[in-house]
Amino acid sequence: MGYDFDLIVVGGGSGGIACAKRAAKYGQKVMCIERARLGGTCVNVGCVPKKVMWSAAQISDILKHDMKHYGFSAGGDVTLNFPRLKKARDDYVKRLNLIYAKGFEDSGVSNVFGDCTFVDANTVRVTDAGGKVVNYSGEKIVIATGGRPHFPPGEGVEEHCISSDGFFDLEELPSVAVVVGAGYIAVELAGVLNSLGSETHLVVRKAKALREFDPLISDGLDVEMAKAGINIHRNTNGVAKVTKDSQGKKIVTLHSGDVIYGVDVVLMAAGRVPNTEDLCTECEWAPNTEKLHLENCGVKVDPRRYIVVDEYQNTNVENIFALGDVCGKVELTPMAIASGRRLADRLFSGKPEFINAKVSYEYVPTVVFSHPTIGTCGLTEPQAKEKYGEKNLNVYTSKFSNLFYGIFDMLPEEKPKTLMKVICAGTNEKVVGIHVLGMGADEMMQGFGVAMKMGCTKADLDSCVAIHPTASEELVTMGVWGTSSQMSGAKVSPLGGAAPGEPLLR
């Protein structure tokens, strides 16, 4: 049977785009269907514009708090032109949208915009903005529709609150903002708003934010956020209701009984859900809205609404695959990109080395753009204890003030702190977790992630000469330097002053 396309990718986010372009590189006829803007959450309402706002917040902190310690004076109040910042950020995102479109054009990928539904396991129906309906058939189909913000139940919550998506629609900086949530999106946006000048309240259901992170990191961030002036409302069990007063300001009532008055913006960052509610009509949680009709192709979802896939991104339907946030495992943009490329390698490359190609979900480095930043890779200490047993662990920690704050005219205990933890397991002290909170954590974690993926030990870290003066040197000098078990995880050991391995030449 002939098909219109060798591969149809449903979803033009990071993972879908990566898969489509890699498949086209292998000579496949590919179509990508997107309902909104190319680039998905990350480019349009996620990582990219968030990093722009974080950068603006960093500049604000330097101007307000740091530059005076280095002898600089602004000569008056420094003000933020928020509309100008928003326009510059949005223009940058639009350029990225065009770059993605050009990438499709250069790769030979057909790109269609519209709402997509399944007709059967090989056919999808696309309805464009003008109502035109076209069916397309594909030998293979990849679902990469991502996720979206979730509004918890509560009186007035959906009516009077915005999501993390809505944050990027704000035309003015709110005077008073309430951010609800305990995950990385909540702490990132709360940090941005606070640094830019909003009176910021962070509402968490339990005792602190980022509870799934290593305790050293979550506790440390909690201290730094409070020192920065963020009002943290703890053990609230969430928002009970949101109403408006006679002045149009919002009143946020928490389940704990606390009430926050005079609020301009309430931002719900209480979690994300996969974009499968629009995919399945027989699931009890599906709304009566436009749907992808997964029942027409038989793809299964789990009780959490994520599409069920194996380690190779296979669904239960032979020719249909899924990747990225819609699968609910390591919901990070680079993870989706890697998954998409490896799936295309396996399906279309024809190369023996890619017959069983897949991504690894272990030791994935990630960063939280909080204030200060967090970098983390591998197991937390509680996870390591559960997996290996406490007696098999050696844990190294460090707490210090970055040299940047060395000349600040303040008491040592008042200076922002950098916290680090290296978790090692076994007699060879294999590094199974690295966690950092502090200035520069976002830029130092990538290299240590490579080392962990290659199986580094504590001795391997010690074997690398420190770069001084930097914060990252602390990670290769922890404990009594050079006294760890002299066992390497490297294929060519660097221990004992050994020379590095040589490349395999043609």
XYZ file of C-alpha atoms in Angstrom:
506
model
C 0.000 0.000 0.000
C 1.298 3.463 -0.864
C 1.341 6.251 1.710
C 1.543 10.009 1.322
C 4.561 10.099 3.641
C 7.135 7.724 5.039
C 6.821 9.522 8.382
C 4.262 11.878 9.873
C 5.282 13.713 13.039
C 2.433 15.144 15.106
C 3.854 18.071 17.058
C 6.360 20.707 15.986
C 8.156 21.135 19.284
C 11.789 20.366 19.967
C 11.460 16.585 19.884
C 9.188 16.467 16.869
C 11.364 18.830 14.859
C 14.516 16.862 15.696
C 12.922 13.576 14.671
C 11.469 14.977 11.429
C 14.717 16.584 10.270
C 16.841 13.534 11.113
C 14.434 11.247 9.238
C 14.508 13.554 6.219
C 18.292 13.439 6.323
C 18.018 9.704 5.734
C 15.991 10.297 2.581
C 12.518 9.823 4.039
C 9.496 11.788 2.900
C 8.413 13.558 6.084
C 5.558 15.772 7.229
C 5.336 17.635 10.542
C 1.961 18.855 11.835
C 1.832 21.685 14.387
C -1.242 23.409 15.770
C 0.449 26.607 16.985
C 4.011 27.950 16.574
C 7.067 25.929 15.635
C 9.428 25.243 18.501
C 6.834 24.108 21.025
C 6.837 25.069 24.682
C 10.602 25.547 24.994
C 10.989 28.155 22.286
C 7.699 29.986 22.675
C 6.652 29.903 26.340
C 9.395 27.985 28.100
C 13.179 27.666 28.238
C 14.120 30.374 25.765
C 11.958 33.346 26.832
C 12.378 32.243 30.464
C 16.170 32.478 30.127
C 15.788 35.972 28.653
C 13.749 37.023 31.677
C 16.191 35.346 34.057
C 19.031 37.262 32.403
C 17.103 40.521 32.870
C 16.583 39.603 36.522
C 20.302 38.922 36.930
C 21.091 42.374 35.543
C 18.562 43.871 37.939
C 20.209 42.151 40.906
C 23.622 43.439 39.880
C 22.354 47.001 39.492
C 20.348 47.002 42.726
C 22.555 45.008 45.044
C 25.994 44.198 43.670
C 27.546 47.026 41.695
C 27.965 49.331 44.688
C 30.316 46.819 46.287
C 32.568 47.159 43.249
C 32.573 50.954 43.397
C 29.970 51.638 40.722
C 27.198 54.212 41.051
C 24.228 54.492 38.707
C 23.825 58.205 39.364
C 20.107 57.845 40.022
C 17.363 55.239 40.069
C 17.641 52.534 37.423
C 14.250 51.752 35.922
C 12.989 48.837 33.856
C 11.139 49.470 30.603
C 9.125 46.259 30.754
C 7.288 46.706 27.427
C 10.631 47.200 25.678
C 12.013 44.042 27.297
C 8.902 42.100 26.290
C 9.086 43.300 22.681
C 12.773 42.408 22.370
C 12.109 38.962 23.861
C 9.086 38.294 21.654
C 10.910 39.473 18.527
C 13.718 37.052 19.315
C 11.233 34.179 19.672
C 9.642 35.076 16.347
C 13.064 34.930 14.697
C 13.503 31.449 16.123
C 10.120 30.416 14.705
C 11.311 31.514 11.273
C 14.616 29.699 11.721
C 12.746 26.473 12.439
C 10.570 26.972 9.368
C 13.683 27.582 7.256
C 15.220 24.442 8.749
C 12.246 22.411 7.574
C 12.487 23.968 4.126
C 16.201 23.214 3.855
C 15.675 19.635 5.085
C 12.778 18.936 2.741
C 10.259 18.431 5.545
C 6.674 19.378 4.700
C 5.120 21.513 7.410
C 1.370 21.837 7.941
C -0.402 23.903 10.594
C -3.710 22.773 12.046
C -5.491 20.519 14.532
C -4.744 16.841 14.023
C -6.911 13.801 14.704
C -6.359 10.119 13.946
C -8.557 8.412 11.391
C -6.771 5.066 11.742
C -3.284 3.813 12.571
C -1.869 5.180 9.317
C -4.087 8.194 8.635
C -4.504 11.576 10.282
C -6.926 14.374 9.564
C -5.762 17.998 9.740
C -8.126 20.942 10.087
C -6.470 24.293 9.429
C -7.421 27.685 10.849
C -9.757 28.321 7.947
C -11.663 25.078 8.472
C -10.138 23.218 5.526
C -9.875 19.478 6.217
C -7.267 17.220 4.613
C -6.367 13.585 5.307
C -2.736 12.432 5.183
C -1.415 8.896 5.368
C 1.939 7.812 6.755
C 3.735 4.502 6.978
C 4.978 5.524 10.402
C 3.637 8.174 12.785
C 5.354 9.845 15.732
C 3.323 11.588 18.448
C 5.304 14.451 20.015
C 2.580 16.780 21.230
C 4.245 17.793 24.521
C 2.448 19.082 27.590
C 0.723 22.148 28.964
C 0.204 23.904 32.304
C -2.343 22.502 34.717
C -4.856 24.533 36.741
C -5.763 22.900 40.052
C -9.383 22.997 41.223
C -10.592 25.961 43.227
C -13.135 28.751 43.123
C -12.053 31.432 40.655
C -8.743 29.740 39.881
C -9.122 29.422 36.114
C -11.046 32.697 35.909
C -8.599 34.917 37.783
C -5.204 33.210 37.356
C -2.657 32.870 34.586
C -0.378 29.941 33.812
C 3.329 29.968 33.069
C 2.283 30.473 29.433
C 0.380 33.597 30.458
C 3.458 34.977 32.191
C 4.892 35.748 28.766
C 1.771 37.695 27.812
C 2.165 40.198 30.659
C 2.429 43.729 29.276
C 3.563 45.284 32.543
C 5.486 44.095 35.575
C 2.948 43.419 38.333
C 3.382 45.300 41.599
C 2.238 42.284 43.610
C 2.458 38.726 42.277
C 1.514 35.368 43.761
C 3.175 32.268 42.290
C 1.579 28.955 43.218
C 3.671 25.800 42.968
C 6.700 24.011 44.343
C 8.417 22.874 41.152
C 11.179 24.404 39.092
C 8.835 26.574 37.008
C 7.388 28.135 40.159
C 10.748 28.962 41.761
C 12.169 30.250 38.470
C 9.319 32.662 37.788
C 9.063 33.726 41.434
C 12.770 34.546 41.348
C 12.419 36.551 38.140
C 9.461 38.567 39.410
C 11.126 39.268 42.743
C 14.411 40.376 41.188
C 12.668 42.615 38.663
C 10.859 44.423 41.476
C 7.505 42.750 42.143
C 6.407 42.027 45.681
C 6.444 38.264 45.275
C 4.637 35.544 47.209
C 5.408 31.852 46.653
C 2.668 29.474 47.753
C 3.715 25.857 48.369
C 1.466 23.037 49.514
C 3.984 21.596 51.963
C 7.058 22.859 53.804
C 9.252 23.958 50.887
C 9.755 24.000 47.135
C 11.722 21.478 45.063
C 11.077 18.653 47.524
C 12.227 16.051 44.990
C 15.690 17.618 44.774
C 18.538 16.740 47.099
C 17.766 18.141 50.581
C 20.986 20.181 50.619
C 19.814 21.980 47.486
C 16.133 22.454 48.323
C 16.926 23.639 51.847
C 19.633 25.957 50.565
C 17.403 27.509 47.919
C 14.688 27.986 50.528
C 17.098 30.045 52.635
C 18.319 32.115 49.685
C 14.796 32.848 48.409
C 13.735 34.073 51.835
C 16.883 36.241 52.116
C 16.093 37.710 48.692
C 12.699 38.871 49.959
C 10.324 36.284 48.510
C 7.383 35.726 50.867
C 7.045 31.942 51.153
C 3.685 30.601 52.325
C 4.262 27.089 53.638
C 2.053 24.095 54.420
C -0.913 25.724 52.726
C -2.289 22.679 50.891
C -2.750 25.012 47.938
C -5.209 27.702 46.898
C -8.814 27.442 48.032
C -10.184 30.356 46.027
C -9.297 33.521 44.139
C -11.690 36.479 44.128
C -11.546 40.162 43.202
C -12.016 43.182 45.428
C -13.779 46.431 44.518
C -10.546 47.820 43.022
C -10.085 44.853 40.719
C -7.243 43.462 42.800
C -7.198 39.743 43.504
C -7.655 38.147 46.900
C -5.996 34.750 47.250
C -7.347 32.503 49.997
C -5.281 29.447 50.893
C -6.546 26.182 52.347
C -4.459 26.909 55.442
C -6.567 30.005 56.095
C -3.941 32.524 55.023
C -5.206 35.319 52.788
C -3.096 37.450 50.429
C -4.685 40.797 49.507
C -4.063 43.362 46.785
C -2.651 40.966 44.195
C -2.189 42.008 40.573
C -1.242 38.626 39.107
C -1.776 35.087 40.351
C 0.437 32.679 38.418
C -0.418 28.992 38.677
C 2.645 26.787 38.258
C 1.231 23.756 40.021
C 2.347 21.233 37.428
C 1.955 20.220 33.815
C -0.072 17.544 32.083
C 0.590 15.791 28.771
C -1.248 16.920 25.667
C -3.205 13.685 25.512
C -6.528 15.030 26.738
C -6.932 16.211 23.186
C -5.899 12.783 21.974
C -8.363 10.342 23.496
C -12.169 10.338 23.609
C -12.682 7.142 25.608
C -10.547 8.148 28.587
C -12.733 9.297 31.490
C -10.683 12.445 31.955
C -11.022 13.662 28.363
C -12.896 16.963 27.979
C -15.512 17.416 25.284
C -13.144 19.357 23.067
C -11.192 18.705 19.906
C -9.353 15.414 20.219
C -6.771 13.381 18.418
C -8.974 10.282 18.733
C -6.373 7.813 19.890
C -9.106 5.208 20.088
C -9.122 5.196 16.288
C -5.540 3.937 16.217
C -5.447 2.003 19.501
C -2.570 3.792 21.249
C -2.693 3.278 25.010
C -2.209 5.872 27.757
C -1.435 5.214 31.423
C -3.515 6.364 34.410
C -1.518 9.606 34.529
C -2.576 10.331 30.933
C 0.866 9.798 29.422
C 1.326 7.696 26.300
C 2.779 4.296 27.167
C 6.079 3.604 25.406
C 8.979 1.205 25.878
C 12.658 2.173 26.019
C 12.711 2.494 22.202
C 9.755 4.957 22.070
C 7.464 2.212 20.686
C 3.772 2.419 21.574
C 1.570 -0.661 21.602
C 0.764 0.017 17.919
C 3.502 -1.271 15.642
C 3.907 1.765 13.380
C 3.181 4.495 15.935
C 5.806 5.983 18.263
C 5.808 8.703 20.901
C 8.484 10.845 22.502
C 9.068 13.873 24.706
C 6.854 15.261 27.450
C 3.799 13.376 26.200
C 5.471 10.208 27.544
C 6.160 11.670 31.000
C 9.749 10.536 31.472
C 12.472 13.166 32.008
C 10.448 16.083 30.660
C 13.298 18.197 29.342
C 13.809 19.728 25.919
C 17.235 18.178 25.250
C 15.847 14.786 26.275
C 13.072 15.086 23.684
C 15.580 16.155 21.021
C 17.842 13.196 21.760
C 14.866 10.824 21.772
C 13.660 12.120 18.403
C 17.047 11.819 16.741
C 17.770 8.364 18.092
C 14.336 7.131 17.045
C 14.946 8.364 13.489
C 18.396 6.757 13.526
C 16.914 3.401 14.493
C 14.018 3.502 12.048
C 15.621 4.999 8.966
C 19.432 5.070 9.013
C 19.973 1.509 7.855
C 23.280 1.538 9.764
C 24.125 -1.553 11.848
C 25.278 0.577 14.791
C 21.808 2.104 15.044
C 19.729 -1.077 14.908
C 19.067 -0.839 18.651
C 19.553 2.913 19.007
C 17.824 4.522 21.988
C 18.421 7.244 24.530
C 19.591 6.762 28.080
C 17.463 8.307 30.808
C 20.179 7.885 33.446
C 22.506 10.661 34.609
C 20.710 13.428 32.764
C 22.164 16.780 33.863
C 19.672 19.557 34.360
C 19.563 23.124 35.591
C 17.012 25.220 37.452
C 17.257 28.939 36.650
C 16.374 29.965 40.156
C 18.093 32.735 42.120
C 20.700 31.366 42.679
C 20.875 28.697 39.996
C 20.862 24.941 40.558
C 22.742 22.277 38.620
C 22.132 18.615 39.283
C 22.898 15.205 37.793
C 22.167 11.706 39.053
C 20.736 10.483 42.333
C 19.858 12.538 45.372
C 21.275 11.323 48.680
C 17.953 9.739 49.773
C 17.683 7.977 46.390
C 21.270 6.734 46.628
C 20.663 5.400 50.160
C 17.586 3.545 48.954
C 19.378 2.077 45.926
C 22.795 1.222 47.374
C 22.414 1.328 51.153
C 23.900 3.991 53.406
C 26.954 1.886 54.296
C 27.981 1.824 50.634
C 27.996 5.614 50.241
C 30.567 8.315 50.732
C 29.072 11.804 50.555
C 31.184 14.934 50.151
C 29.749 18.409 50.736
C 30.979 21.976 50.615
C 29.543 25.354 51.560
C 31.244 28.642 50.708
C 30.719 32.138 49.337
C 31.708 32.643 45.722
C 34.763 34.860 45.227
C 32.444 37.313 43.480
C 31.139 38.218 46.955
C 34.608 38.337 48.529
C 34.875 42.130 48.611
C 31.251 42.755 49.581
C 30.941 44.900 52.676
C 28.755 42.546 54.680
C 29.110 39.869 57.319
C 30.269 36.491 55.994
C 27.054 34.782 57.053
C 25.024 37.315 55.069
C 26.767 36.604 51.767
C 24.984 34.309 49.281
C 26.237 30.752 49.579
C 27.287 28.095 47.109
C 26.421 24.545 48.169
C 27.854 21.402 46.579
C 27.424 17.685 47.110
C 29.154 14.729 45.446
C 27.595 11.319 46.194
C 29.809 8.261 45.657
C 28.845 4.590 45.876
C 30.804 1.363 46.258
C 34.399 0.584 47.063
C 35.427 2.296 43.830
C 33.536 5.444 44.863
C 31.638 5.717 41.595
C 30.035 9.153 41.357
C 26.262 8.648 41.303
C 25.122 12.196 42.096
C 26.403 15.753 41.817
C 24.335 18.672 43.090
C 25.203 22.375 43.054
C 23.399 25.529 44.218
C 25.043 28.867 43.569
C 26.455 31.328 41.092
C 27.554 29.605 37.877
C 25.906 26.258 38.634
C 24.070 26.438 35.310
C 27.291 26.675 33.301
C 29.421 24.166 35.223
C 27.131 21.132 35.248
C 27.355 20.113 31.582
C 30.960 18.933 31.790
C 30.404 17.011 35.003
C 27.400 15.372 33.342
C 29.716 14.053 30.621
C 32.063 12.667 33.261
C 29.204 10.907 35.061
C 27.888 9.413 31.818
C 31.362 7.943 31.312
C 31.352 6.347 34.764
C 33.697 8.658 36.652
C 34.831 7.923 40.188
C 35.884 10.277 42.966
C 39.497 9.512 42.046
C 38.777 10.549 38.456
C 37.473 13.904 39.685
C 40.567 14.335 41.848
C 42.807 13.493 38.883
C 41.673 16.622 37.052
C 43.720 19.650 38.058
C 41.517 22.413 39.457
C 40.887 25.650 37.569
C 41.573 28.444 40.015
C 39.889 30.615 41.099
C 36.492 29.167 40.155
C 33.566 27.673 42.034
C 33.713 24.473 39.994
C 37.211 23.643 41.287
C 35.545 22.676 44.552
C 34.048 19.621 42.839
C 37.516 18.225 42.023
C 39.090 19.002 45.413
C 36.497 17.781 47.921
C 37.495 15.798 50.987
C 41.179 15.059 51.532
C 42.268 15.462 47.935
C 43.783 12.444 46.226
C 43.123 9.966 49.044
C 40.012 8.309 47.618
C 40.090 4.711 46.441
C 42.446 4.797 43.461
C 40.040 3.186 41.022
C 39.043 4.783 37.744
C 35.844 4.485 35.762
C 37.639 5.536 32.595
C 38.456 3.222 29.705
C 41.936 4.722 29.796
C 42.685 5.530 33.425
C 43.922 9.053 34.174
C 45.136 8.068 37.645
C 48.722 8.175 38.835
C 49.746 10.776 36.303
C 49.003 8.467 33.354
C 49.015 9.926 29.859
C 45.643 10.344 28.135
C 44.521 7.864 25.508
C 45.295 8.466 21.858
C 42.733 8.791 19.063
C 42.111 5.929 16.630
C 43.514 7.277 13.380
C 42.367 6.312 9.904
